[in-house]
Amino acid sequence: MLDAFSMLQLAWAAGVMFSAYVLRGMSGFGAGLIATPMLALVLPMTIVVPVTALVVFVLFIMLTLRDRKQVLWDEFKRLVLPTLVGVAGGMYLFTVLDNRLLLKLLGGFLVTYSIYMLAAQWLGMKQMRLSEKWAAPLGFSGAFIDTLFGGGGGTLVVIYMHGRGVGKLEFRATLAVLWFVEMIARISGYMLAGYYTPSTLELVAVMLPFMVLGTWVGEKITVHVSQQMFTKILAVMLLLSGASLLLK
């Protein structure tokens, strides 16, 4: 079934998956934000988004089992319903928009967001404090963007959790469980829409070892890179990825 993909496509996908999960291992989020636009350079979005969703779902299974005792269930309950509604909205647009338009929308989103990231670093924007009322709009928007583009929306939920003053362990654990539930909904939608073909599932199986290895490497090297430097590197990569998709 892998005959549907060239050796160049497979090699590129493996390298992208490894790199994306190195970055995720360092930061705790962002794999889809990196992997989706880079994979979209050589594969259709209708393959890229379902593949990245299933790969990260395997990771969230492991994280949920490991960190479930640190979950802040009150925050989870505030976020889970708007998250599921956001998945439904994003899934609808994903099934009706064509691949070229999705690429242009993703490219524009990445360029805009990367400029915001760089501006926040250079201007030294202060940490916001958010009330629980922000759970609904940010939870919905995050899941909507994740479902439509395969990543990026989770950053909105990260902003919410930071704004709530959540501790590091509880932060990672709560988001892992929330995104685990989100991934069940997203994968179910992609499956019902017929995006998981035998060749797509085989591609997922081939990518899983690169996800595991990248996560392990990222967690090992994270102590050597400051958060500020990591954010700048990530922003530049997103800017270049978004520009390349707009020009494709």
mmCIF file of N, CA and C in Angstrom, residues 129-182:
data_model
loop_
_atom_site.group_PDB
_atom_site.id
_atom_site.type_symbol
_atom_site.label_atom_id
_atom_site.label_comp_id
_atom_site.label_asym_id
_atom_site.label_seq_id
_atom_site.Cartn_x
_atom_site.Cartn_y
_atom_site.Cartn_z
ATOM 1 N N ARG A 129 -3.701 37.658 32.555
ATOM 2 C CA ARG A 129 -4.451 36.874 33.530
ATOM 3 C C ARG A 129 -5.878 36.750 33.011
ATOM 4 N N LEU A 130 -6.356 35.518 32.878
ATOM 5 C CA LEU A 130 -7.652 35.260 32.266
ATOM 6 C C LEU A 130 -8.614 34.641 33.264
ATOM 7 N N SER A 131 -9.895 35.018 33.141
ATOM 8 C CA SER A 131 -10.933 34.406 33.970
ATOM 9 C C SER A 131 -11.421 33.128 33.294
ATOM 10 N N GLU A 132 -12.217 32.344 34.023
ATOM 11 C CA GLU A 132 -12.736 31.085 33.480
ATOM 12 C C GLU A 132 -13.695 31.318 32.315
ATOM 13 N N LYS A 133 -14.186 32.550 32.136
ATOM 14 C CA LYS A 133 -15.104 32.852 31.032
ATOM 15 C C LYS A 133 -14.430 32.696 29.669
ATOM 16 N N TRP A 134 -13.083 32.748 29.652
ATOM 17 C CA TRP A 134 -12.365 32.604 28.393
ATOM 18 C C TRP A 134 -12.282 31.147 27.931
ATOM 19 N N ALA A 135 -12.682 30.192 28.762
ATOM 20 C CA ALA A 135 -12.583 28.774 28.401
ATOM 21 C C ALA A 135 -13.400 28.457 27.151
ATOM 22 N N ALA A 136 -14.626 28.973 27.071
ATOM 23 C CA ALA A 136 -15.504 28.639 25.944
ATOM 24 C C ALA A 136 -14.976 29.166 24.601
ATOM 25 N N PRO A 137 -14.702 30.490 24.468
ATOM 26 C CA PRO A 137 -14.241 30.965 23.157
ATOM 27 C C PRO A 137 -12.878 30.419 22.753
ATOM 28 N N LEU A 138 -11.956 30.294 23.703
ATOM 29 C CA LEU A 138 -10.619 29.795 23.347
ATOM 30 C C LEU A 138 -10.624 28.285 23.124
ATOM 31 N N GLY A 139 -11.428 27.556 23.889
ATOM 32 C CA GLY A 139 -11.550 26.117 23.673
ATOM 33 C C GLY A 139 -12.161 25.805 22.313
ATOM 34 N N PHE A 140 -13.226 26.527 21.964
ATOM 35 C CA PHE A 140 -13.871 26.342 20.661
ATOM 36 C C PHE A 140 -12.918 26.697 19.525
ATOM 37 N N SER A 141 -12.306 27.871 19.603
ATOM 38 C CA SER A 141 -11.428 28.344 18.524
ATOM 39 C C SER A 141 -10.227 27.423 18.336
ATOM 40 N N GLY A 142 -9.657 26.963 19.455
ATOM 41 C CA GLY A 142 -8.501 26.076 19.363
ATOM 42 C C GLY A 142 -8.825 24.784 18.656
ATOM 43 N N ALA A 143 -9.926 24.142 19.030
ATOM 44 C CA ALA A 143 -10.315 22.874 18.403
ATOM 45 C C ALA A 143 -10.718 23.071 16.946
ATOM 46 N N PHE A 144 -11.374 24.195 16.656
ATOM 47 C CA PHE A 144 -11.779 24.501 15.275
ATOM 48 C C PHE A 144 -10.552 24.600 14.369
ATOM 49 N N ILE A 145 -9.540 25.338 14.805
ATOM 50 C CA ILE A 145 -8.317 25.511 14.012
ATOM 51 C C ILE A 145 -7.550 24.192 13.900
ATOM 52 N N ASP A 146 -7.462 23.443 15.009
ATOM 53 C CA ASP A 146 -6.777 22.151 14.995
ATOM 54 C C ASP A 146 -7.401 21.211 13.977
ATOM 55 N N THR A 147 -8.723 21.141 13.964
ATOM 56 C CA THR A 147 -9.427 20.215 13.084
ATOM 57 C C THR A 147 -9.289 20.620 11.620
ATOM 58 N N LEU A 148 -9.330 21.913 11.359
ATOM 59 C CA LEU A 148 -9.257 22.408 9.987
ATOM 60 C C LEU A 148 -7.849 22.321 9.421
ATOM 61 N N PHE A 149 -6.832 22.647 10.241
ATOM 62 C CA PHE A 149 -5.460 22.748 9.752
ATOM 63 C C PHE A 149 -4.524 21.664 10.286
ATOM 64 N N GLY A 150 -4.998 20.826 11.208
ATOM 65 C CA GLY A 150 -4.150 19.774 11.751
ATOM 66 C C GLY A 150 -3.231 20.242 12.866
ATOM 67 N N GLY A 151 -3.379 21.462 13.333
ATOM 68 C CA GLY A 151 -2.541 21.983 14.415
ATOM 69 C C GLY A 151 -2.624 23.491 14.474
ATOM 70 N N GLY A 152 -2.054 24.052 15.527
ATOM 71 C CA GLY A 152 -2.007 25.505 15.686
ATOM 72 C C GLY A 152 -3.014 26.037 16.667
ATOM 73 N N GLY A 153 -4.203 25.420 16.699
ATOM 74 C CA GLY A 153 -5.233 25.911 17.601
ATOM 75 C C GLY A 153 -4.946 25.639 19.061
ATOM 76 N N GLY A 154 -4.167 24.594 19.313
ATOM 77 C CA GLY A 154 -3.838 24.261 20.694
ATOM 78 C C GLY A 154 -3.145 25.392 21.419
ATOM 79 N N THR A 155 -2.491 26.258 20.662
ATOM 80 C CA THR A 155 -1.803 27.400 21.262
ATOM 81 C C THR A 155 -2.782 28.312 21.999
ATOM 82 N N LEU A 156 -4.009 28.417 21.509
ATOM 83 C CA LEU A 156 -5.012 29.253 22.173
ATOM 84 C C LEU A 156 -5.361 28.683 23.552
ATOM 85 N N VAL A 157 -5.440 27.362 23.637
ATOM 86 C CA VAL A 157 -5.725 26.726 24.927
ATOM 87 C C VAL A 157 -4.517 26.864 25.856
ATOM 88 N N VAL A 158 -3.318 26.810 25.273
ATOM 89 C CA VAL A 158 -2.101 27.039 26.065
ATOM 90 C C VAL A 158 -2.134 28.439 26.672
ATOM 91 N N ILE A 159 -2.533 29.426 25.873
ATOM 92 C CA ILE A 159 -2.633 30.803 26.371
ATOM 93 C C ILE A 159 -3.631 30.876 27.523
ATOM 94 N N TYR A 160 -4.765 30.184 27.368
ATOM 95 C CA TYR A 160 -5.778 30.173 28.428
ATOM 96 C C TYR A 160 -5.221 29.579 29.721
ATOM 97 N N MET A 161 -4.551 28.433 29.609
ATOM 98 C CA MET A 161 -4.030 27.762 30.802
ATOM 99 C C MET A 161 -2.940 28.596 31.477
ATOM 100 N N HIS A 162 -2.078 29.224 30.680
ATOM 101 C CA HIS A 162 -1.075 30.124 31.255
ATOM 102 C C HIS A 162 -1.749 31.294 31.958
ATOM 103 N N GLY A 163 -2.784 31.831 31.316
ATOM 104 C CA GLY A 163 -3.494 32.956 31.892
ATOM 105 C C GLY A 163 -4.230 32.618 33.178
ATOM 106 N N ARG A 164 -4.488 31.356 33.398
ATOM 107 C CA ARG A 164 -5.135 30.895 34.625
ATOM 108 C C ARG A 164 -4.134 30.642 35.744
ATOM 109 N N GLY A 165 -2.835 30.741 35.410
ATOM 110 C CA GLY A 165 -1.805 30.547 36.420
ATOM 111 C C GLY A 165 -1.622 29.104 36.839
ATOM 112 N N VAL A 166 -1.837 28.186 35.910
ATOM 113 C CA VAL A 166 -1.742 26.757 36.211
ATOM 114 C C VAL A 166 -0.273 26.345 36.322
ATOM 115 N N GLY A 167 0.045 25.476 37.282
ATOM 116 C CA GLY A 167 1.399 24.974 37.447
ATOM 117 C C GLY A 167 1.831 24.070 36.302
ATOM 118 N N LYS A 168 3.141 23.854 36.166
ATOM 119 C CA LYS A 168 3.691 23.139 35.019
ATOM 120 C C LYS A 168 3.164 21.711 34.894
ATOM 121 N N LEU A 169 3.171 20.946 35.985
ATOM 122 C CA LEU A 169 2.717 19.559 35.930
ATOM 123 C C LEU A 169 1.231 19.467 35.612
ATOM 124 N N GLU A 170 0.429 20.294 36.296
ATOM 125 C CA GLU A 170 -1.014 20.300 36.057
ATOM 126 C C GLU A 170 -1.336 20.799 34.652
ATOM 127 N N PHE A 171 -0.540 21.762 34.179
ATOM 128 C CA PHE A 171 -0.695 22.306 32.826
ATOM 129 C C PHE A 171 -0.564 21.205 31.781
ATOM 130 N N ARG A 172 0.548 20.459 31.840
ATOM 131 C CA ARG A 172 0.800 19.398 30.862
ATOM 132 C C ARG A 172 -0.243 18.291 30.962
ATOM 133 N N ALA A 173 -0.591 17.892 32.187
ATOM 134 C CA ALA A 173 -1.515 16.779 32.380
ATOM 135 C C ALA A 173 -2.921 17.125 31.889
ATOM 136 N N THR A 174 -3.406 18.326 32.230
ATOM 137 C CA THR A 174 -4.756 18.728 31.845
ATOM 138 C C THR A 174 -4.879 18.855 30.332
ATOM 139 N N LEU A 175 -3.872 19.452 29.694
ATOM 140 C CA LEU A 175 -3.914 19.584 28.239
ATOM 141 C C LEU A 175 -3.810 18.228 27.549
ATOM 142 N N ALA A 176 -3.029 17.314 28.101
ATOM 143 C CA ALA A 176 -2.897 15.980 27.504
ATOM 144 C C ALA A 176 -4.248 15.277 27.481
ATOM 145 N N VAL A 177 -4.998 15.344 28.585
ATOM 146 C CA VAL A 177 -6.304 14.683 28.646
ATOM 147 C C VAL A 177 -7.318 15.398 27.746
ATOM 148 N N LEU A 178 -7.294 16.736 27.759
ATOM 149 C CA LEU A 178 -8.214 17.490 26.892
ATOM 150 C C LEU A 178 -7.963 17.160 25.428
ATOM 151 N N TRP A 179 -6.693 17.180 25.014
ATOM 152 C CA TRP A 179 -6.380 16.908 23.617
ATOM 153 C C TRP A 179 -6.593 15.438 23.262
ATOM 154 N N PHE A 180 -6.505 14.549 24.251
ATOM 155 C CA PHE A 180 -6.843 13.142 24.032
ATOM 156 C C PHE A 180 -8.312 13.025 23.619
ATOM 157 N N VAL A 181 -9.200 13.723 24.350
ATOM 158 C CA VAL A 181 -10.627 13.713 24.016
ATOM 159 C C VAL A 181 -10.865 14.381 22.665
ATOM 160 N N GLU A 182 -10.189 15.509 22.432
ATOM 161 C CA GLU A 182 -10.325 16.193 21.140
ATOM 162 C C GLU A 182 -9.923 15.275 19.992
#
